Amino acid sequence: MSALRPYALRCDHRTTPLGIDDSAPLLSWRLASDRRGDDPVAYRVRVAERPEALADGGQPHWDSGRVDDSSAIGAGYAGPALRARTRYHWRVEVWSASDGAPADAVSWFETGLAMPSGAAGQSGKSVWRASWITHNPDPVDVVDAPTEGERALDDHGLAPCPLLRRVFSGSAVSPLVLARLYVSARGLYEVRLNGARVGDAELAPGWTDYTRRVQYQTYDVTDLVSQGENVLAATIADGWWSGFVGFEPRRAGAHYGTFPQFIAELQLTHADGSVSTVVTDDSWVTHTGAIRHADLLMGECHDLRRAVDGWELPGFDARDWSPARITDAEHRLLVASVDEPVRAMAEVRPVSVTRVSQDTHIVDFGQNLAGRVRLGVDGLAAGARVVVRHAEVLDENQRLYTANLRTAAATDVLIGDGRRHIDFEPKFTYHGFRYAEITGVPALSGDDVVAVALHSDTPWAGSFDCSDPDIRRLHACVEWGQRSNFVSVPTDCPQRDERLGWLADAQVFLPTAALNADVAAFFTKWLRDVDDARTPEGGFTNVAPRLAGVADEGAPGWGDAGVIVPWHLYRTYGDPRFLSRALDGMRGWVALIHRHNPDLIWRHRVGPHFSDWLAPGTPTPREVIATAYFAHSARLTALAADALGRHDVAEAHHRLAAAVRSAFVERFVTVEGPEGGESERRLRVAGDTQTGYLVSLAFGLLPDHLTEGAAKRLAELVEAAGPALQTGFVGVALAAPVLDAYGRADLAHALLRRTEVPSWLFPLRHGATTIWERWDGWTPDGGFRAPAMNSFNHYALGSIGEWLYRGVAGVDQAEDSVAYRRLRVRPEPGALTYASARYESARGTVAAGWRRRGDGLSLRVQVPPGATADVFVPTTDPGSVREAEAAPGDSGHAALIGTGPGHAHYRVASGAYHFTAAFSPAERPPAGLHEEDTP
Ligand code: BGC
């Protein structure tokens, strides 16, 4: 039996997904082995409706046969058409080089209500029998006299949340074997079956451009259906569909629709094979209840005097409810969700509760996050109000600072009905906050209140640790920025009236995000939003999902995310569909820039220009940034086409990229000083800003003989500034990796350690628990920056997280490696005494960790099966380096390739390694530019 084993089986990057509608899903696995060099040589995948058919000699639905491919970590399903509403079991076997018998693992996936009949990714002819229904009369027309508690309460013009119910009877004849609920909303939904909550998705069905695509979810409700009377019940809310979204125009229902709607199809399969269906139609009845309004930006109000007790249970008398109204919405746009939903992912207890007046308390949860407050209240009199307001920070009087929320009221209200105890948690809103001000509760303790953190369920994949507590906290801030801003889409911020899927923020943060978590499914969904948002001219936009009715043309670095994101996902996960789905969009984007700028200098706007957004100091010339991105996008489009075997497309784009690079150098790069006197020659990129050099180097715009001059000037500028950065969103993501790549990891470390503005540690010194939008969102001298744009939870500047994994700990892959097939472990210790990172890559576990003790350093590396690693062991004496655990038979697995200034370079096979080396920093030669001696 082989030690090699497949694990973490995924279908389309999700574990046992229910209800997919992809006709050729990717079935993938990771590999583990406790032996060195235990690499896969072949795999076989079988798919069958019955698990027994997966055995040898069985009749599977699809059998890939043995495929000799040592790099494979997945197989695209290529069998007969998959049927809708069917569970498929699958089994992967993997052969290793060392053993004859394969190791195997099994999993399953289930198809959704409909499978596509044509166009890729979109459901074909509708098989939905359900109708879209809504409250009748329209919730907007509901004019109930306000209760005492509601009087003088700002409802922001929002209507109460409709309740919808339908009674059905379970079959008495044949027992139920399976029940599936397919459900969606134009708006948000919560469904209950016989009072029990269905699933644990929050803010479902998630945000898409609902004029293009509406995701539905599938739930297994077999255990919730009973034999007698059953009740299927839903509460629906405005959400992104008909609530306040973004900042413009400032009214609810401005973008997609004006009132929420619901669709559901419940399929009951009985033991005798019969299938019965309960669908949304006009036999449903509706009413309004306790939730008087619910909005993502404004907050939620529950008036318990309006609560309808027992409405979601059998036996309720609904005679005074109105029949639901069928709307004219189509089924055409309904697609199975491809991501995991938002879920309640953590609960954070208060670190303090401070009474600030007779019935008002300020609760500090100690962590800025996105989510909501759950509160236990005793003895709230009928009509009495509890008001929960949220803020990220406190002002100088220790009261909530809410000016930076702009028009987002972020206020939840509970109106009592005299009940003894109430647990209050809003359902259809979320806020970005660390503090809550709770009014209306005379006595409040930390046990009564908890913050519930919500975010898209992206399985956590990475961890980072190091000896400096400040840098550990910085990493935690980066993680919380990710948690708070991956809420159905990657948002800029979770608190103010914005929360949009800004493309540049996403592209600069993606390399960090994809090391922290498995974001493959999350970004699969968002890339559809990016594609759906494309302009009629073929360009990408600045935000996705598109806000219907808002014209939006991509800016340099923003629109380019439509190229950069799929490329990075492909490199990370090895799934070529990231590229095949995106290639048309990539080509369209590059062609559009080219069309507007035939002389190859991107100066004619495609969209607006945000430059190096929020950079302090001298702005980088716009044409420099724009043209750099033009070259970068053209090159990545060429690489994508190469990877897909589209060589004609690749060649044309390689040519274009080369031409743009030449135009860039000709137009923006000057070299002054005496010919031949290289050390005195001064290279300048127009504008002479850090970001100008960063984009030139990071995007490979300069011919080899100019890179050293550019790196030198970059380092001079960084040093002269502090050392400090003078970069905004664009430059900051590139800074540490570029400095490191050009031999100045020392400067990257100095930037990390810096505590003055601008730096990552300055906010931390002043209480930050997430990354700020601005380097100087608050300063002791100036106080808060202008509230119009001052978020304390923006992940863009958190793009440094990538370098913590790659540069500090050493978890990285070679530039031309895909899915961690060729690791590059080149840690830079700086002044730290240890650092380590562990990452669940698409191929298996990658880990690197080093520690200094006295004059020595030890480095442990883990390389997953099927991968190799180039390990650069940091040392002051390359001759001292040993591989500590080499067993006699292991000799072939680690080879010394060479030594260079400050390291010994080994190439190792898969497996675990432990290197030791002499390391006395005082003697350490300055790191050079990767040149190497042979041993
Ligand atoms: C957002 C940014 C975004 C920018 C575009 C801001 O309002 O918060 O994160 O990228 O606009 O310039």
Short mmCIF file of C-alpha atoms and ligand atoms in Angstrom, two decimals, residues 492 496 498 502 505 558 610 613 729 773 789 794, ligand 1:
data_model
loop_
_atom_site.label_atom_id
_atom_site.label_comp_id
_atom_site.label_asym_id
_atom_site.label_seq_id
_atom_site.Cartn_x
_atom_site.Cartn_y
_atom_site.Cartn_z
CA ASP A 492 -13.78 47.74 -0.12
CA ARG A 496 -20.07 53.07 5.30
CA GLU A 498 -20.37 51.93 -0.05
CA TRP A 502 -14.05 47.53 -6.18
CA ASP A 505 -8.92 46.50 -4.06
CA TRP A 558 -9.17 48.72 -11.58
CA PHE A 610 -7.72 56.74 -9.64
CA TRP A 613 -5.11 55.69 -4.94
CA PHE A 729 -3.20 50.94 -3.20
CA GLU A 773 -8.11 52.75 4.35
CA MET A 789 -13.55 58.72 3.13
CA HIS A 794 -10.19 48.44 4.18
C1 BGC B 1 -13.19 52.89 -2.30
C2 BGC B 1 -11.89 52.30 -2.73
C3 BGC B 1 -11.90 52.26 -4.22
C4 BGC B 1 -11.90 53.68 -4.65
C5 BGC B 1 -11.74 53.93 -6.09
C6 BGC B 1 -13.23 54.29 -2.79
O1 BGC B 1 -14.38 54.96 -2.43
O2 BGC B 1 -13.39 52.79 -0.95
O3 BGC B 1 -11.47 51.27 -2.02
O4 BGC B 1 -10.94 51.48 -4.81
O5 BGC B 1 -13.03 54.36 -4.17
O6 BGC B 1 -11.04 55.05 -6.22
#
